[in-house]
mmCIF file of C-alpha atoms in Angstrom:
data_model
loop_
_atom_site.group_PDB
_atom_site.id
_atom_site.type_symbol
_atom_site.label_atom_id
_atom_site.label_comp_id
_atom_site.label_asym_id
_atom_site.label_seq_id
_atom_site.Cartn_x
_atom_site.Cartn_y
_atom_site.Cartn_z
ATOM 1 C CA MET N 1332 -157.081 -215.901 7.095
ATOM 2 C CA ARG N 1333 -158.522 -212.513 7.921
ATOM 3 C CA ASN N 1334 -159.382 -213.661 11.413
ATOM 4 C CA ALA N 1335 -156.029 -215.303 11.937
ATOM 5 C CA VAL N 1336 -154.104 -212.202 10.993
ATOM 6 C CA ALA N 1337 -156.327 -210.001 13.104
ATOM 7 C CA ALA N 1338 -155.989 -212.362 16.047
ATOM 8 C CA ALA N 1339 -152.225 -212.248 15.808
ATOM 9 C CA LEU N 1340 -152.279 -208.473 15.830
ATOM 10 C CA VAL N 1341 -154.656 -208.331 18.761
ATOM 11 C CA CYS N 1342 -152.486 -210.735 20.740
ATOM 12 C CA VAL N 1343 -149.718 -208.215 20.455
ATOM 13 C CA ALA N 1344 -151.792 -205.134 21.101
ATOM 14 C CA GLY N 1345 -154.405 -206.475 23.529
ATOM 15 C CA PRO N 1346 -157.622 -204.727 24.446
ATOM 16 C CA ALA N 1347 -157.259 -201.396 26.193
ATOM 17 C CA LEU N 1348 -160.622 -201.453 27.913
ATOM 18 C CA ALA N 1349 -160.954 -201.153 31.674
ATOM 19 C CA ASP N 1350 -162.706 -203.848 33.692
ATOM 20 C CA GLY N 1351 -166.442 -203.390 33.710
ATOM 21 C CA GLU N 1352 -166.341 -200.814 30.929
ATOM 22 C CA ASP N 1353 -169.484 -200.551 28.829
ATOM 23 C CA ILE N 1354 -168.999 -201.774 25.303
ATOM 24 C CA THR N 1355 -170.958 -202.309 22.110
ATOM 25 C CA ILE N 1356 -169.276 -204.844 19.895
ATOM 26 C CA ARG N 1357 -169.983 -207.015 16.856
ATOM 27 C CA GLY N 1358 -168.726 -210.511 16.239
ATOM 28 C CA GLU N 1359 -169.482 -214.178 15.660
ATOM 29 C CA VAL N 1360 -170.667 -216.489 18.420
ATOM 30 C CA ILE N 1361 -168.097 -219.289 18.439
ATOM 31 C CA ASP N 1362 -167.299 -222.560 20.168
ATOM 32 C CA THR N 1363 -164.237 -221.605 22.195
ATOM 33 C CA TRP N 1364 -162.791 -225.057 22.815
ATOM 34 C CA CYS N 1365 -162.468 -225.961 19.144
ATOM 35 C CA TYR N 1366 -161.187 -222.464 18.407
ATOM 36 C CA PHE N 1367 -158.575 -222.422 21.169
ATOM 37 C CA SER N 1368 -157.427 -226.038 21.106
ATOM 38 C CA GLY N 1369 -157.133 -226.536 17.358
ATOM 39 C CA VAL N 1370 -158.554 -230.012 17.862
ATOM 40 C CA MET N 1371 -160.480 -229.829 14.598
ATOM 41 C CA GLY N 1372 -158.271 -227.578 12.525
ATOM 42 C CA GLY N 1373 -157.235 -223.972 12.194
ATOM 43 C CA PRO N 1374 -159.283 -221.023 13.442
ATOM 44 C CA ASP N 1375 -160.861 -220.290 10.083
ATOM 45 C CA ALA N 1376 -162.220 -223.845 9.868
ATOM 46 C CA VAL N 1377 -163.919 -223.872 13.268
ATOM 47 C CA THR N 1378 -166.164 -220.883 12.689
ATOM 48 C CA GLY N 1379 -169.057 -220.057 10.390
ATOM 49 C CA THR N 1380 -171.279 -222.425 8.477
ATOM 50 C CA ALA N 1381 -168.540 -225.061 8.296
ATOM 51 C CA HIS N 1382 -168.621 -225.493 12.045
ATOM 52 C CA HIS N 1383 -172.258 -224.605 12.734
ATOM 53 C CA THR N 1384 -173.496 -228.008 13.855
ATOM 54 C CA CYS N 1385 -170.415 -228.628 15.979
ATOM 55 C CA ALA N 1386 -170.866 -225.216 17.573
ATOM 56 C CA ILE N 1387 -174.397 -226.205 18.603
ATOM 57 C CA TRP N 1388 -173.163 -229.521 19.966
ATOM 58 C CA CYS N 1389 -170.441 -227.875 22.022
ATOM 59 C CA SER N 1390 -172.766 -225.197 23.319
ATOM 60 C CA ALA N 1391 -175.343 -227.822 24.314
ATOM 61 C CA GLY N 1392 -172.539 -229.718 26.027
ATOM 62 C CA GLY N 1393 -171.731 -226.729 28.199
ATOM 63 C CA ILE N 1394 -168.512 -225.652 26.520
ATOM 64 C CA PRO N 1395 -168.153 -221.883 26.897
ATOM 65 C CA VAL N 1396 -169.185 -219.814 23.900
ATOM 66 C CA GLY N 1397 -167.258 -216.759 22.877
ATOM 67 C CA LEU N 1398 -167.661 -213.707 20.706
ATOM 68 C CA LEU N 1399 -165.039 -213.522 17.972
ATOM 69 C CA ALA N 1400 -164.946 -209.787 17.395
ATOM 70 C CA GLU N 1401 -164.290 -208.192 14.034
ATOM 71 C CA ASP N 1402 -160.731 -207.353 15.118
ATOM 72 C CA GLY N 1403 -160.029 -211.001 15.992
ATOM 73 C CA THR N 1404 -160.286 -210.681 19.768
ATOM 74 C CA VAL N 1405 -162.115 -213.520 21.510
ATOM 75 C CA TYR N 1406 -164.405 -212.582 24.400
ATOM 76 C CA MET N 1407 -165.605 -215.396 26.648
ATOM 77 C CA ILE N 1408 -169.332 -214.856 27.181
ATOM 78 C CA LEU N 1409 -170.315 -215.249 30.836
ATOM 79 C CA ALA N 1410 -173.879 -214.020 30.523
ATOM 80 C CA LEU N 1411 -176.094 -213.350 27.539
ATOM 81 C CA GLY N 1412 -179.178 -211.185 27.383
ATOM 82 C CA GLY N 1413 -179.918 -211.396 31.085
ATOM 83 C CA SER N 1414 -179.267 -215.135 31.367
ATOM 84 C CA ASP N 1415 -176.364 -216.406 33.443
ATOM 85 C CA GLN N 1416 -176.698 -219.908 31.963
ATOM 86 C CA SER N 1417 -173.434 -219.772 30.052
ATOM 87 C CA ALA N 1418 -172.981 -223.550 30.360
ATOM 88 C CA GLY N 1419 -175.589 -224.951 27.997
ATOM 89 C CA GLY N 1420 -178.084 -222.103 28.088
ATOM 90 C CA ALA N 1421 -180.708 -221.728 25.371
ATOM 91 C CA ALA N 1422 -179.563 -218.309 24.178
ATOM 92 C CA GLN N 1423 -176.068 -219.559 23.358
ATOM 93 C CA LEU N 1424 -177.423 -222.488 21.364
ATOM 94 C CA GLU N 1425 -179.814 -220.371 19.349
ATOM 95 C CA LEU N 1426 -177.068 -217.889 18.415
ATOM 96 C CA ALA N 1427 -174.391 -220.423 17.466
ATOM 97 C CA SER N 1428 -172.405 -219.099 14.467
ATOM 98 C CA HIS N 1429 -174.520 -215.954 14.306
ATOM 99 C CA ASP N 1430 -172.970 -212.572 13.666
ATOM 100 C CA ILE N 1431 -174.356 -210.353 16.407
ATOM 101 C CA THR N 1432 -173.977 -206.880 17.812
ATOM 102 C CA VAL N 1433 -174.163 -206.793 21.585
ATOM 103 C CA SER N 1434 -173.941 -204.287 24.379
ATOM 104 C CA GLY N 1435 -172.619 -205.107 27.795
ATOM 105 C CA GLN N 1436 -169.534 -204.955 29.954
ATOM 106 C CA VAL N 1437 -166.029 -206.175 29.183
ATOM 107 C CA PHE N 1438 -163.468 -207.589 31.601
ATOM 108 C CA ALA N 1439 -159.891 -208.834 31.269
ATOM 109 C CA ARG N 1440 -158.430 -211.411 33.615
ATOM 110 C CA ASP N 1441 -155.149 -213.301 33.365
ATOM 111 C CA GLY N 1442 -154.893 -213.071 29.604
ATOM 112 C CA LEU N 1443 -158.484 -213.808 28.659
ATOM 113 C CA ASN N 1444 -161.248 -211.353 27.794
ATOM 114 C CA TYR N 1445 -164.737 -211.750 29.196
ATOM 115 C CA LEU N 1446 -168.054 -210.299 28.170
ATOM 116 C CA VAL N 1447 -171.235 -209.898 30.178
ATOM 117 C CA VAL N 1448 -173.823 -209.246 27.502
ATOM 118 C CA ALA N 1449 -176.761 -207.158 28.617
ATOM 119 C CA ASP N 1450 -178.518 -206.988 25.255
ATOM 120 C CA VAL N 1451 -178.263 -208.495 21.813
ATOM 121 C CA VAL N 1452 -178.673 -205.248 19.923
ATOM 122 C CA GLU N 1453 -178.921 -206.894 16.506
ATOM 123 C CA ASP N 1454 -178.760 -210.438 15.167
ATOM 124 C CA HIS N 1455 -177.256 -210.238 11.689
ATOM 125 C CA GLY N 1456 -177.720 -213.963 11.152
ATOM 126 C CA ILE N 1457 -174.996 -216.237 9.882
ATOM 127 C CA THR N 1458 -172.705 -214.223 7.627
ATOM 128 C CA ASN N 1459 -169.548 -216.363 7.674
ATOM 129 C CA ILE N 1460 -170.349 -218.682 4.774
ATOM 130 C CA ASN N 1461 -167.246 -220.849 4.745
ATOM 131 C CA HIS N 1462 -168.501 -224.387 4.159
ATOM 132 C CA THR N 1463 -167.595 -224.035 0.493
ATOM 133 C CA ASP N 1464 -163.961 -223.799 1.613
ATOM 134 C CA PHE N 1465 -163.923 -226.277 4.481
ATOM 135 C CA GLY N 1466 -166.908 -228.591 4.033
ATOM 136 C CA VAL N 1467 -168.288 -229.458 7.450
ATOM 137 C CA VAL N 1468 -165.996 -229.580 10.466
ATOM 138 C CA PRO N 1469 -165.921 -232.262 11.780
ATOM 139 C CA GLY N 1470 -166.611 -234.277 8.673
ATOM 140 C CA PHE N 1471 -169.280 -236.398 10.366
ATOM 141 C CA ALA N 1472 -171.383 -233.390 11.381
ATOM 142 C CA ILE N 1473 -173.908 -234.240 8.690
ATOM 143 C CA PRO N 1474 -175.013 -237.884 9.005
ATOM 144 C CA ASN N 1475 -174.148 -239.937 5.960
ATOM 145 C CA PRO N 1476 -177.433 -240.691 4.206
ATOM 146 C CA GLU N 1477 -175.941 -243.986 3.068
ATOM 147 C CA GLY N 1478 -175.563 -245.029 6.706
ATOM 148 C CA MET O 181 -159.619 -228.558 -0.942
ATOM 149 C CA TRP O 182 -159.372 -227.350 2.634
ATOM 150 C CA LYS O 183 -161.516 -230.166 3.955
ATOM 151 C CA TYR O 184 -158.846 -232.598 2.805
ATOM 152 C CA LEU O 185 -156.017 -230.570 4.267
ATOM 153 C CA ILE O 186 -157.475 -230.145 7.760
ATOM 154 C CA PRO O 187 -156.826 -233.728 8.908
ATOM 155 C CA LEU O 188 -153.313 -233.471 7.535
ATOM 156 C CA VAL O 189 -152.724 -230.239 9.419
ATOM 157 C CA VAL O 190 -153.909 -231.857 12.631
ATOM 158 C CA LEU O 191 -151.686 -234.866 12.093
ATOM 159 C CA ALA O 192 -148.742 -232.682 11.199
ATOM 160 C CA SER O 193 -149.058 -230.479 14.243
ATOM 161 C CA PRO O 194 -145.995 -229.998 16.429
ATOM 162 C CA VAL O 195 -145.271 -232.655 18.993
ATOM 163 C CA ALA O 196 -147.853 -232.325 21.733
ATOM 164 C CA ALA O 197 -147.495 -232.262 25.510
ATOM 165 C CA GLN O 198 -144.795 -229.653 25.930
ATOM 166 C CA ASP O 199 -143.873 -229.201 29.564
ATOM 167 C CA GLY O 200 -145.256 -226.110 31.244
ATOM 168 C CA PRO O 201 -144.778 -224.516 34.653
ATOM 169 C CA PHE O 202 -147.312 -226.862 36.298
ATOM 170 C CA SER O 203 -146.393 -230.061 34.483
ATOM 171 C CA GLU O 204 -144.338 -231.651 37.263
ATOM 172 C CA GLY O 205 -146.145 -234.656 38.693
ATOM 173 C CA SER O 206 -148.922 -234.514 36.122
ATOM 174 C CA GLU O 207 -150.315 -237.806 34.913
ATOM 175 C CA ALA O 208 -152.579 -236.163 32.368
ATOM 176 C CA ARG O 209 -153.318 -238.075 29.190
ATOM 177 C CA SER O 210 -152.203 -236.327 26.015
ATOM 178 C CA TRP O 211 -154.837 -235.354 23.466
ATOM 179 C CA ASN O 212 -152.120 -234.610 20.916
ATOM 180 C CA LEU O 213 -153.142 -230.975 20.757
ATOM 181 C CA ALA O 214 -150.545 -228.688 19.287
ATOM 182 C CA TRP O 215 -150.128 -226.419 22.277
ATOM 183 C CA GLU O 216 -151.156 -228.599 25.204
ATOM 184 C CA GLU O 217 -149.167 -228.697 28.430
ATOM 185 C CA PRO O 218 -149.796 -231.238 31.201
ATOM 186 C CA ALA O 219 -150.822 -229.247 34.271
ATOM 187 C CA ARG O 220 -151.502 -230.408 37.798
ATOM 188 C CA PHE O 221 -152.163 -227.802 40.453
ATOM 189 C CA GLU O 222 -154.183 -226.817 43.481
ATOM 190 C CA ALA O 223 -156.955 -224.274 43.104
ATOM 191 C CA THR O 224 -160.233 -223.012 44.453
ATOM 192 C CA VAL O 225 -163.266 -223.757 42.310
ATOM 193 C CA VAL O 226 -164.958 -220.428 41.657
ATOM 194 C CA ASP O 227 -168.045 -219.143 39.898
ATOM 195 C CA MET O 228 -166.757 -217.325 36.804
ATOM 196 C CA LEU O 229 -169.429 -214.639 36.672
ATOM 197 C CA CYS O 230 -168.853 -213.887 40.347
ATOM 198 C CA GLU O 231 -165.065 -214.010 40.159
ATOM 199 C CA VAL O 232 -164.733 -211.918 36.993
ATOM 200 C CA ALA O 233 -167.691 -209.546 37.098
ATOM 201 C CA GLY O 234 -168.746 -209.561 40.746
ATOM 202 C CA ASP O 235 -172.172 -211.031 39.998
ATOM 203 C CA CYS O 236 -172.381 -213.336 42.986
ATOM 204 C CA ALA O 237 -176.094 -213.389 43.786
ATOM 205 C CA SER O 238 -176.525 -216.819 42.175
ATOM 206 C CA GLU O 239 -173.014 -218.045 42.761
ATOM 207 C CA CYS O 240 -172.425 -221.687 41.737
ATOM 208 C CA ARG O 241 -175.984 -222.065 40.483
ATOM 209 C CA THR O 242 -176.461 -224.869 37.952
ATOM 210 C CA GLY O 243 -175.675 -223.668 34.440
ATOM 211 C CA ARG O 244 -173.076 -221.068 35.396
ATOM 212 C CA GLN O 245 -169.509 -221.549 34.242
ATOM 213 C CA LEU O 246 -166.919 -222.436 36.857
ATOM 214 C CA GLY O 247 -163.226 -221.637 36.991
ATOM 215 C CA LEU O 248 -160.076 -222.592 38.859
ATOM 216 C CA LEU O 249 -158.335 -219.918 40.907
ATOM 217 C CA ARG O 250 -154.818 -221.334 41.103
ATOM 218 C CA ALA O 251 -153.341 -221.461 44.600
ATOM 219 C CA ALA O 252 -149.717 -220.981 43.598
ATOM 220 C CA ASP O 253 -150.084 -217.667 41.773
ATOM 221 C CA GLY O 254 -153.707 -216.527 41.965
ATOM 222 C CA VAL O 255 -154.188 -216.955 38.224
ATOM 223 C CA LEU O 256 -157.716 -217.707 37.036
ATOM 224 C CA THR O 257 -157.773 -220.652 34.636
ATOM 225 C CA TYR O 258 -160.842 -221.450 32.563
ATOM 226 C CA PRO O 259 -161.743 -225.139 32.217
ATOM 227 C CA ASN O 260 -163.365 -225.155 28.800
ATOM 228 C CA LYS O 261 -163.416 -228.942 28.506
ATOM 229 C CA ASN O 262 -163.846 -232.057 30.600
ATOM 230 C CA ASN O 263 -162.321 -235.505 30.083
ATOM 231 C CA GLN O 264 -164.981 -236.884 27.757
ATOM 232 C CA GLY O 265 -164.228 -237.345 24.086
ATOM 233 C CA ILE O 266 -165.980 -234.484 22.381
ATOM 234 C CA PHE O 267 -168.461 -231.636 22.788
ATOM 235 C CA THR O 268 -168.741 -231.601 26.608
ATOM 236 C CA GLY O 269 -167.697 -228.864 29.008
ATOM 237 C CA ALA O 270 -166.420 -229.025 32.569
ATOM 238 C CA ALA O 271 -168.952 -227.075 34.653
ATOM 239 C CA VAL O 272 -170.989 -230.155 35.571
ATOM 240 C CA ASP O 273 -167.886 -231.977 36.798
ATOM 241 C CA LEU O 274 -166.636 -229.011 38.798
ATOM 242 C CA ALA O 275 -170.005 -228.117 40.330
ATOM 243 C CA PRO O 276 -169.771 -230.483 43.341
ATOM 244 C CA PHE O 277 -166.519 -228.750 44.278
ATOM 245 C CA CYS O 278 -167.644 -225.147 43.904
ATOM 246 C CA GLY O 279 -166.093 -223.046 46.658
ATOM 247 C CA LEU O 280 -163.728 -225.819 47.694
ATOM 248 C CA GLU O 281 -159.965 -226.175 47.435
ATOM 249 C CA VAL O 282 -159.126 -228.907 44.973
ATOM 250 C CA GLU O 283 -156.279 -230.483 43.099
ATOM 251 C CA VAL O 284 -156.756 -230.957 39.375
ATOM 252 C CA ASP O 285 -154.836 -232.715 36.645
ATOM 253 C CA GLY O 286 -155.290 -232.089 32.956
ATOM 254 C CA LEU O 287 -154.041 -230.141 29.960
ATOM 255 C CA MET O 288 -153.371 -226.409 29.714
ATOM 256 C CA ILE O 289 -153.714 -224.718 26.335
ATOM 257 C CA GLU O 290 -151.340 -221.870 25.636
ATOM 258 C CA ASP O 291 -151.570 -220.561 22.065
ATOM 259 C CA GLU O 292 -150.796 -216.901 21.496
ATOM 260 C CA TYR O 293 -151.837 -217.131 17.854
ATOM 261 C CA VAL O 294 -155.517 -217.519 18.736
ATOM 262 C CA GLY O 295 -155.376 -215.716 22.069
ATOM 263 C CA ALA O 296 -155.599 -218.832 24.235
ATOM 264 C CA THR O 297 -153.969 -218.677 27.640
ATOM 265 C CA ASN O 298 -154.918 -220.328 30.912
ATOM 266 C CA VAL O 299 -157.455 -222.421 29.017
ATOM 267 C CA TYR O 300 -157.756 -225.823 30.631
ATOM 268 C CA LEU O 301 -159.002 -229.338 29.963
ATOM 269 C CA VAL O 302 -159.697 -230.957 33.323
ATOM 270 C CA GLN O 303 -159.272 -234.713 33.488
ATOM 271 C CA MET O 304 -159.151 -235.471 37.221
ATOM 272 C CA ILE O 305 -160.344 -233.628 40.323
ATOM 273 C CA ARG O 306 -160.064 -234.257 44.042
ATOM 274 C CA GLU O 307 -160.567 -232.112 47.108
ATOM 275 C CA VAL O 308 -157.265 -231.150 48.682
ATOM 276 C CA GLY O 309 -156.364 -233.866 51.170
ATOM 277 C CA ALA O 310 -158.564 -236.527 49.544
ATOM 278 C CA GLU O 311 -157.018 -239.774 48.373
ATOM 279 C CA GLU O 312 -159.249 -240.656 45.460
ATOM 280 C CA TRP O 313 -159.427 -238.755 42.204
ATOM 281 C CA VAL O 314 -162.725 -238.137 40.475
ATOM 282 C CA THR O 315 -162.626 -238.420 36.690
ATOM 283 C CA ALA O 316 -164.224 -235.422 34.975
ATOM 284 C CA ASN O 317 -166.587 -237.425 32.819
ATOM 285 C CA GLY O 318 -169.951 -236.775 34.418
ATOM 286 C CA TRP O 319 -171.568 -234.695 31.703
ATOM 287 C CA THR O 320 -173.328 -237.424 29.733
ATOM 288 C CA THR O 321 -174.768 -238.965 32.894
ATOM 289 C CA ALA O 322 -176.192 -235.590 33.894
ATOM 290 C CA TRP O 323 -177.558 -235.135 30.375
ATOM 291 C CA ALA O 324 -179.252 -238.540 30.459
ATOM 292 C CA GLU O 325 -180.962 -237.619 33.714
ATOM 293 C CA GLU O 326 -182.208 -234.368 32.192
ATOM 294 C CA PHE O 327 -183.286 -235.911 28.881
ATOM 295 C CA PRO O 328 -184.244 -239.536 29.643
ATOM 296 C CA GLU O 329 -186.268 -240.068 26.471
ATOM 297 C CA ALA O 330 -183.425 -238.853 24.279
ATOM 298 C CA ALA O 331 -180.945 -240.919 26.260
ATOM 299 C CA ALA O 332 -183.010 -244.034 25.596
ATOM 300 C CA GLN O 333 -182.472 -243.634 21.858
ATOM 301 C CA GLU O 334 -179.620 -245.329 20.047
ATOM 302 C CA GLY O 335 -176.635 -243.206 19.107
ATOM 303 C CA ARG O 336 -174.482 -240.529 20.659
ATOM 304 C CA TRP O 337 -176.084 -237.860 22.816
ATOM 305 C CA TYR O 338 -175.482 -235.083 20.321
ATOM 306 C CA ARG O 339 -177.467 -236.929 17.670
ATOM 307 C CA ASN O 340 -180.457 -237.166 20.009
ATOM 308 C CA ASP O 341 -180.410 -233.994 22.088
ATOM 309 C CA PRO O 342 -183.824 -232.369 21.570
ATOM 310 C CA ARG O 343 -182.387 -228.848 21.710
ATOM 311 C CA VAL O 344 -179.893 -229.667 18.977
ATOM 312 C CA LEU O 345 -182.455 -231.494 16.852
ATOM 313 C CA ALA O 346 -184.867 -228.562 17.039
ATOM 314 C CA LEU O 347 -182.235 -226.101 15.840
ATOM 315 C CA ILE O 348 -181.100 -228.358 12.992
ATOM 316 C CA GLU O 349 -184.723 -228.918 12.023
ATOM 317 C CA ALA O 350 -185.257 -225.160 11.883
ATOM 318 C CA ASP O 351 -182.041 -223.997 10.217
ATOM 319 C CA GLY O 352 -180.261 -227.048 8.816
ATOM 320 C CA TYR O 353 -176.783 -228.414 9.454
ATOM 321 C CA LEU O 354 -175.130 -225.303 8.063
ATOM 322 C CA GLY O 355 -177.462 -222.929 9.847
ATOM 323 C CA THR O 356 -178.568 -221.254 6.654
ATOM 324 C CA GLY O 357 -181.692 -223.215 5.852
ATOM 325 C CA GLU O 358 -180.438 -225.967 3.575
ATOM 326 C CA THR O 359 -182.109 -229.339 3.799
ATOM 327 C CA TRP O 360 -180.088 -232.308 4.996
ATOM 328 C CA GLU O 361 -179.718 -233.539 1.420
ATOM 329 C CA GLU O 362 -178.667 -230.123 0.106
ATOM 330 C CA ALA O 363 -176.131 -229.672 2.899
ATOM 331 C CA TRP O 364 -174.723 -233.148 2.291
ATOM 332 C CA GLU O 365 -174.302 -232.538 -1.428
ATOM 333 C CA ILE O 366 -172.689 -229.102 -1.227
ATOM 334 C CA THR O 367 -170.182 -230.141 1.415
ATOM 335 C CA ARG O 368 -168.928 -233.249 -0.340
#
């Protein structure tokens, strides 16, 4: 809910940063397709531990990852820590669902925000513990031990 | 509680496939997404890092994200998804067309609530002037070529991908270290 409200506010206000401006920002590394399309539920259900395995799958499949900032703004990550492999790169997979602080440059283009991350300043680990609310999303993320 | 409501929310979503400004002539297949719009348009396939940030030294190199610079209005759309069922992006399918003028057909996502605009699911691609469409479903074939041993296993690619398996082995399905059995029990 917190993210949803913040996102709604940000949509109205929008970021005021200039293209290529240096930025240090904290947020969660998310799977942007599930977040934007709603294909698996609302925004709070497709983040955090509930969506961790799916986020890895999508990142491995080359779906763009994003940084969901603390104010609810989504930044599409085009490069991460010196790697331009934003379609299936190792760094994106390893940071899926992690809460990270990054430094880099921000851009805005036709309604979307983009981030070129120079450095991961700090990896806070996974802090969005929401599987107790949502289970796993999608429900088959964990294989059924009964087959 | 929420895990039971999510499927209901998805099913109860507003009627999908609202018409948008580029819907005329589209033959895109609906995915029943709440805010999808069929969208068929001409565009140039561009390297996103080059187009957005001016980093063009490795333009169109494998692994970089690709975008669609729309011919009609110069708007940059971001194809987050290809035409395959789940978990696969569009860069592999767009790569053969990088730098070329193409026509695409698919679904545009416009959802102010989550900040989605000009987000695209590409279903079909063809170079401008070509007769035949190419279906954007090449990701799993490319994956199988890169990971032949994993592809030889039974089951979906995402159950066998060695990168995925290594991360789940290290951190569990929830990412916080639980074993498979623990994660299964606490999410039931």
